[in-house]
mmCIF file of C-alpha atoms (C1' of nucleotides) in Angstrom:
data_model
loop_
_atom_site.group_PDB
_atom_site.id
_atom_site.type_symbol
_atom_site.label_atom_id
_atom_site.label_comp_id
_atom_site.label_asym_id
_atom_site.label_seq_id
_atom_site.Cartn_x
_atom_site.Cartn_y
_atom_site.Cartn_z
ATOM 1 C CA UNK B 1 -1.384 0.926 -25.199
ATOM 2 C CA UNK B 2 -4.741 -0.792 -25.450
ATOM 3 C CA UNK B 3 -6.203 0.512 -22.378
ATOM 4 C CA UNK B 4 -9.499 -1.254 -22.719
ATOM 5 C CA UNK B 5 -11.018 -1.067 -19.358
ATOM 6 C CA UNK B 6 -9.070 1.432 -17.377
ATOM 7 C CA UNK B 7 -10.606 4.840 -17.549
ATOM 8 C CA UNK B 8 -8.523 6.219 -14.755
ATOM 9 C CA UNK B 9 -5.214 6.872 -16.299
ATOM 10 C CA UNK B 10 -4.470 9.894 -14.149
ATOM 11 C CA UNK B 11 -7.577 11.126 -12.531
ATOM 12 C CA UNK B 12 -8.649 10.002 -9.208
ATOM 13 C CA UNK B 13 -11.295 7.185 -9.327
ATOM 14 C CA UNK B 14 -15.014 8.133 -9.056
ATOM 15 C CA UNK B 15 -17.070 5.320 -7.996
ATOM 16 C CA UNK B 16 -20.727 5.428 -9.073
ATOM 17 C CA UNK B 17 -23.501 4.900 -6.837
ATOM 18 C CA UNK B 18 -23.959 1.461 -7.816
ATOM 19 C CA UNK B 19 -20.584 0.728 -7.452
ATOM 20 C CA UNK B 20 -20.392 2.202 -4.023
ATOM 21 C CA UNK B 21 -23.381 0.134 -3.085
ATOM 22 C CA UNK B 22 -21.732 -2.959 -3.796
ATOM 23 C CA UNK B 23 -18.540 -2.056 -2.175
ATOM 24 C CA UNK B 24 -20.334 -0.967 1.046
ATOM 25 C CA UNK B 25 -22.460 -3.950 1.210
ATOM 26 C CA UNK B 26 -19.375 -6.153 0.885
ATOM 27 C CA UNK B 27 -17.655 -4.248 3.527
ATOM 28 C CA UNK B 28 -20.483 -4.668 5.907
ATOM 29 C CA UNK B 29 -20.419 -8.138 5.436
ATOM 30 C CA UNK B 30 -16.580 -8.566 5.642
ATOM 31 C CA UNK B 31 -14.139 -5.527 6.262
ATOM 32 C CA UNK B 32 -11.415 -7.807 5.629
ATOM 33 C CA UNK B 33 -11.938 -9.550 2.275
ATOM 34 C CA UNK B 34 -9.972 -12.258 1.023
ATOM 35 C CA UNK B 35 -7.965 -11.877 -2.294
ATOM 36 C CA UNK B 36 -10.644 -13.904 -4.127
ATOM 37 C CA UNK B 37 -13.419 -11.533 -2.970
ATOM 38 C CA UNK B 38 -11.436 -8.433 -3.933
ATOM 39 C CA UNK B 39 -10.985 -10.001 -7.416
ATOM 40 C CA UNK B 40 -14.495 -10.912 -7.662
ATOM 41 C CA UNK B 41 -15.482 -7.412 -6.560
ATOM 42 C CA UNK B 42 -13.146 -5.818 -9.104
ATOM 43 C CA UNK B 43 -14.635 -7.919 -11.831
ATOM 44 C CA UNK B 44 -18.191 -7.059 -10.720
ATOM 45 C CA UNK B 45 -17.848 -3.329 -10.520
ATOM 46 C CA UNK B 46 -15.254 -3.218 -13.663
ATOM 47 C CA UNK B 47 -12.324 -1.696 -11.771
ATOM 48 C CA UNK B 48 -9.004 -2.859 -10.868
ATOM 49 C CA UNK B 49 -8.323 -5.022 -7.766
ATOM 50 C CA UNK B 50 -5.795 -2.455 -6.250
ATOM 51 C CA UNK B 51 -8.626 0.224 -6.329
ATOM 52 C CA UNK B 52 -10.589 -2.287 -4.085
ATOM 53 C CA UNK B 53 -7.916 -2.806 -1.724
ATOM 54 C CA UNK B 54 -7.267 0.922 -1.540
ATOM 55 C CA UNK B 55 -10.849 1.416 -0.947
ATOM 56 C CA UNK B 56 -11.330 -1.095 1.985
ATOM 57 C CA UNK B 57 -8.087 0.322 3.441
ATOM 58 C CA UNK B 58 -9.538 3.910 3.457
ATOM 59 C CA UNK B 59 -12.865 2.648 4.557
ATOM 60 C CA UNK B 60 -11.460 0.580 7.545
ATOM 61 C CA UNK B 61 -9.433 3.687 8.612
ATOM 62 C CA UNK B 62 -12.581 5.925 8.529
ATOM 63 C CA UNK B 63 -14.548 3.464 10.611
ATOM 64 C CA UNK B 64 -12.020 3.082 13.245
ATOM 65 C CA UNK B 65 -11.973 6.772 13.645
ATOM 66 C CA UNK B 66 -15.631 6.662 14.160
ATOM 67 C CA UNK B 67 -15.468 4.003 16.639
ATOM 68 C CA UNK B 68 -13.478 5.952 19.070
ATOM 69 C CA UNK B 69 -16.190 8.328 19.253
ATOM 70 C CA UNK B 70 -18.965 5.755 19.769
ATOM 71 C CA UNK B 71 -17.433 2.813 21.691
ATOM 72 C CA UNK B 72 -20.483 1.365 22.666
ATOM 73 C CA UNK B 73 -20.276 -2.045 20.914
ATOM 74 C CA UNK B 74 -17.392 -4.035 22.395
ATOM 75 C CA UNK B 75 -17.207 -7.721 22.179
ATOM 76 C CA UNK B 76 -13.520 -8.226 22.386
ATOM 77 C CA UNK B 77 -13.669 -10.527 25.523
ATOM 78 C CA UNK B 78 -14.805 -13.504 23.424
ATOM 79 C CA UNK B 79 -11.994 -14.568 21.247
ATOM 80 C CA UNK B 80 -13.895 -15.707 18.151
ATOM 81 C CA UNK B 81 -11.899 -18.679 17.002
ATOM 82 C CA UNK B 82 -14.284 -20.269 14.564
ATOM 83 C CA UNK B 83 -17.607 -18.828 13.418
ATOM 84 C CA UNK B 84 -20.090 -21.440 12.783
ATOM 85 C CA UNK B 85 -21.577 -20.091 9.736
ATOM 86 C CA UNK B 86 -19.787 -17.147 8.506
ATOM 87 C CA UNK B 87 -16.845 -18.980 7.514
ATOM 88 C CA UNK B 88 -14.101 -16.143 7.648
ATOM 89 C CA UNK B 89 -12.009 -17.770 4.966
ATOM 90 C CA UNK B 90 -10.063 -14.716 4.462
ATOM 91 C CA UNK B 91 -7.457 -15.605 6.842
ATOM 92 C CA UNK B 92 -4.583 -17.027 4.950
ATOM 93 C CA UNK B 93 -6.080 -16.069 1.648
ATOM 94 C CA UNK B 94 -3.896 -13.570 0.058
ATOM 95 C CA UNK B 95 -2.506 -13.246 -3.398
ATOM 96 C CA UNK B 96 0.061 -15.642 -4.409
ATOM 97 C CA UNK B 97 3.464 -14.311 -3.807
ATOM 98 C CA UNK B 98 5.122 -12.821 -6.842
ATOM 99 C CA UNK B 99 8.452 -14.140 -7.821
ATOM 100 C CA UNK B 100 10.608 -12.046 -9.938
ATOM 101 C CA UNK B 101 13.328 -13.267 -12.332
ATOM 102 C CA UNK B 102 16.654 -11.706 -11.933
ATOM 103 C CA UNK B 103 16.222 -9.794 -15.105
ATOM 104 C CA UNK B 104 12.961 -8.250 -13.767
ATOM 105 C CA UNK B 105 14.647 -7.449 -10.686
ATOM 106 C CA UNK B 106 17.488 -5.760 -12.510
ATOM 107 C CA UNK B 107 15.103 -3.400 -14.275
ATOM 108 C CA UNK B 108 13.312 -2.651 -10.914
ATOM 109 C CA UNK B 109 16.464 -1.957 -9.289
ATOM 110 C CA UNK B 110 17.516 0.221 -11.984
ATOM 111 C CA UNK B 111 14.489 2.253 -12.164
ATOM 112 C CA UNK B 112 14.671 2.557 -8.299
ATOM 113 C CA UNK B 113 18.067 3.809 -8.446
ATOM 114 C CA UNK B 114 16.877 6.503 -11.076
ATOM 115 C CA UNK B 115 13.697 7.167 -9.142
ATOM 116 C CA UNK B 116 12.540 5.713 -6.006
ATOM 117 C CA UNK B 117 9.170 7.441 -6.215
ATOM 118 C CA UNK B 118 7.815 6.435 -9.664
ATOM 119 C CA UNK B 119 4.396 8.151 -10.568
ATOM 120 C CA UNK B 120 1.529 6.165 -11.983
ATOM 121 C CA UNK B 121 2.665 6.313 -15.599
ATOM 122 C CA UNK B 122 6.276 5.468 -14.803
ATOM 123 C CA UNK B 123 5.019 2.321 -12.950
ATOM 124 C CA UNK B 124 2.653 1.461 -15.686
ATOM 125 C CA UNK B 125 5.289 1.810 -18.133
ATOM 126 C CA UNK B 126 7.623 -0.477 -16.101
ATOM 127 C CA UNK B 127 4.887 -2.962 -15.654
ATOM 128 C CA UNK B 128 4.230 -3.376 -19.378
ATOM 129 C CA UNK B 129 8.177 -3.520 -19.873
ATOM 130 C CA UNK B 130 8.628 -6.521 -17.446
ATOM 131 C CA UNK B 131 5.179 -8.178 -17.653
ATOM 132 C CA UNK B 132 3.864 -7.543 -14.204
ATOM 133 C CA UNK B 133 0.837 -5.999 -12.802
ATOM 134 C CA UNK B 134 1.368 -2.460 -12.083
ATOM 135 C CA UNK B 135 0.092 -2.972 -8.559
ATOM 136 C CA UNK B 136 2.869 -5.341 -7.834
ATOM 137 C CA UNK B 137 5.377 -2.734 -9.017
ATOM 138 C CA UNK B 138 4.079 -0.354 -6.623
ATOM 139 C CA UNK B 139 4.292 -2.917 -3.797
ATOM 140 C CA UNK B 140 7.937 -3.680 -4.737
ATOM 141 C CA UNK B 141 8.615 0.076 -4.607
ATOM 142 C CA UNK B 142 7.116 0.609 -1.184
ATOM 143 C CA UNK B 143 8.946 -2.525 0.259
ATOM 144 C CA UNK B 144 12.103 -1.365 -1.219
ATOM 145 C CA UNK B 145 11.832 2.036 0.030
ATOM 146 C CA UNK B 146 10.857 1.084 3.598
ATOM 147 C CA UNK B 147 13.888 -1.353 3.887
ATOM 148 C CA UNK B 148 16.295 0.867 2.411
ATOM 149 C CA UNK B 149 15.194 3.639 5.180
ATOM 150 C CA UNK B 150 15.518 0.754 7.851
ATOM 151 C CA UNK B 151 19.006 -0.013 6.972
ATOM 152 C CA UNK B 152 20.165 3.452 7.015
ATOM 153 C CA UNK B 153 18.484 3.691 10.455
ATOM 154 C CA UNK B 154 20.210 0.686 11.789
ATOM 155 C CA UNK B 155 23.599 1.842 10.639
ATOM 156 C CA UNK B 156 24.761 4.261 13.163
ATOM 157 C CA UNK B 157 26.261 1.902 15.494
ATOM 158 C CA UNK B 158 29.861 3.379 15.650
ATOM 159 C CA UNK B 159 28.703 6.591 17.209
ATOM 160 C CA UNK B 160 28.133 4.989 20.517
ATOM 161 C CA UNK B 161 24.973 6.054 22.071
ATOM 162 C CA UNK B 162 24.497 9.620 21.480
ATOM 163 C CA UNK B 163 20.841 9.974 22.687
ATOM 164 C CA UNK B 164 18.987 13.031 21.735
ATOM 165 C CA UNK B 165 18.813 12.383 18.087
ATOM 166 C CA UNK B 166 15.437 12.455 16.684
ATOM 167 C CA UNK B 167 13.351 14.330 14.311
ATOM 168 C CA UNK B 168 14.172 13.993 10.753
ATOM 169 C CA UNK B 169 11.346 11.949 9.300
ATOM 170 C CA UNK B 170 9.615 14.962 7.736
ATOM 171 C CA UNK B 171 12.700 15.530 5.606
ATOM 172 C CA UNK B 172 12.384 12.237 3.888
ATOM 173 C CA UNK B 173 8.504 12.589 3.550
ATOM 174 C CA UNK B 174 8.732 15.913 1.994
ATOM 175 C CA UNK B 175 11.211 14.774 -0.661
ATOM 176 C CA UNK B 176 9.440 11.812 -1.508
ATOM 177 C CA UNK B 177 6.028 13.665 -2.147
ATOM 178 C CA UNK B 178 7.859 16.162 -4.457
ATOM 179 C CA UNK B 179 9.590 13.602 -6.499
ATOM 180 C CA UNK B 180 6.322 11.779 -6.852
ATOM 181 C CA UNK B 181 4.525 14.753 -8.092
ATOM 182 C CA UNK B 182 7.103 16.093 -10.409
ATOM 183 C CA UNK B 183 9.380 13.553 -11.300
ATOM 184 C CA UNK B 184 7.911 12.546 -14.519
ATOM 185 C CA UNK B 185 10.898 13.625 -16.501
ATOM 186 C CA UNK B 186 13.983 11.652 -15.918
ATOM 187 C CA UNK B 187 11.934 8.293 -15.526
ATOM 188 C CA UNK B 188 10.514 8.340 -18.751
ATOM 189 C CA UNK B 189 13.497 7.320 -20.638
ATOM 190 C CA UNK B 190 16.564 7.118 -18.370
ATOM 191 C CA UNK B 191 20.036 6.277 -19.903
ATOM 192 C CA UNK B 192 20.700 2.771 -20.088
ATOM 193 C CA UNK B 193 24.543 2.882 -20.222
ATOM 194 C CA UNK B 194 26.914 3.665 -17.507
ATOM 195 C CA UNK B 195 24.682 2.423 -14.765
ATOM 196 C CA UNK B 196 26.412 -0.879 -13.869
ATOM 197 C CA UNK B 197 25.208 -2.058 -10.631
ATOM 198 C CA UNK B 198 27.671 -4.557 -10.051
ATOM 199 C "C1'" DC X 1 -13.276 28.077 0.564
ATOM 200 C "C1'" DC X 2 -14.174 23.412 2.675
ATOM 201 C "C1'" DG X 3 -15.117 18.689 3.401
ATOM 202 C "C1'" DC X 4 -14.970 14.274 1.828
ATOM 203 C "C1'" DT X 5 -12.076 10.701 0.162
ATOM 204 C "C1'" DA X 6 -9.117 8.432 -3.442
ATOM 205 C "C1'" DA X 7 -4.247 8.036 -3.695
ATOM 206 C "C1'" DC X 8 -0.159 7.153 -1.638
ATOM 207 C "C1'" DA X 9 3.502 7.183 2.267
ATOM 208 C "C1'" DT X 10 5.933 4.389 5.941
ATOM 209 C "C1'" DA X 11 6.440 1.104 9.687
ATOM 210 C "C1'" DA X 12 5.428 -3.313 11.345
ATOM 211 C "C1'" DT X 13 4.129 -7.764 10.589
ATOM 212 C "C1'" DC X 14 2.547 -12.064 8.208
ATOM 213 C "C1'" DA X 15 3.991 -15.700 5.232
ATOM 214 C "C1'" DA X 16 6.125 -18.013 1.299
ATOM 215 C "C1'" DC X 17 10.432 -19.504 -0.862
ATOM 216 C "C1'" DC X 18 14.827 -21.199 -0.514
ATOM 217 C "C1'" DG X 19 19.713 -21.972 0.915
ATOM 218 C "C1'" DC O 1 15.546 -23.268 10.431
ATOM 219 C "C1'" DG O 2 16.622 -18.776 9.464
ATOM 220 C "C1'" DG O 3 17.052 -14.825 6.187
ATOM 221 C "C1'" DT O 4 15.125 -12.595 2.363
ATOM 222 C "C1'" DT O 5 11.280 -10.395 0.477
ATOM 223 C "C1'" DG O 6 6.439 -10.264 -1.386
ATOM 224 C "C1'" DA O 7 1.539 -9.096 0.736
ATOM 225 C "C1'" DT O 8 -1.418 -6.928 3.975
ATOM 226 C "C1'" DT O 9 -2.282 -4.150 7.734
ATOM 227 C "C1'" DA O 10 -2.546 0.331 10.672
ATOM 228 C "C1'" DT O 11 -2.096 5.108 10.463
ATOM 229 C "C1'" DG O 12 -0.817 9.524 8.608
ATOM 230 C "C1'" DT O 13 -0.474 12.843 4.842
ATOM 231 C "C1'" DT O 14 -1.593 14.945 0.166
ATOM 232 C "C1'" DA O 15 -4.406 16.350 -3.480
ATOM 233 C "C1'" DG O 16 -9.026 16.625 -6.629
ATOM 234 C "C1'" DC O 17 -13.525 17.176 -6.953
ATOM 235 C "C1'" DG O 18 -18.195 18.713 -5.621
ATOM 236 C "C1'" DG O 19 -20.919 21.633 -2.765
#
DNA sequence: CCGCTAACATAATCAACCG
DNA sequence: CGGTTGATTATGTTAGCGG
């Protein structure tokens, strides 16, 4: 467990003034940083790239909200195709797509069946186990959950069309939250026998 | 107690990889 | 090609911490 540079195991990250200064500066330059930029920032302020990504997401969200209150700067009519100097290289520059081996997928799927909402510690453990960054694990679970729900939604086709069904999203949400919070028990070890996926 | 905001959720969409 | 699926986004919610 050599957690060399990761002071935030559990606690919410607290950026220092200097870190915030750098982040805000970068945000003002480019609210949609490329992957390379995010990596560089992570290195520069000594934090993980995933924290950078979260920070930018939150910051953009807040800015959007503010804009509704102050819509005085609109320049949407011009479709900026190519900037002469700014060079928005962020387009298309994303993290390389991770490809999982079948054994890695097997482990992930098994963990998913045990608990589709693993907490930070479970994800980190999983990350070490299969040798993949924790942030990729989180993305994998997000995608998996989302697509699983979509499938269940598209299923009801044999019931003809009985309109008037709606309103059961909160159910899922609540369950998810709870499991995330307290589901630290069964995930820690899990039984490795019996669960024969296929 | 409250406001701010990191962390995390889903859904939609982009895009890489592969049969 | 088109389907599968990893990466990114907008948007909304929950929880921790400082005032």
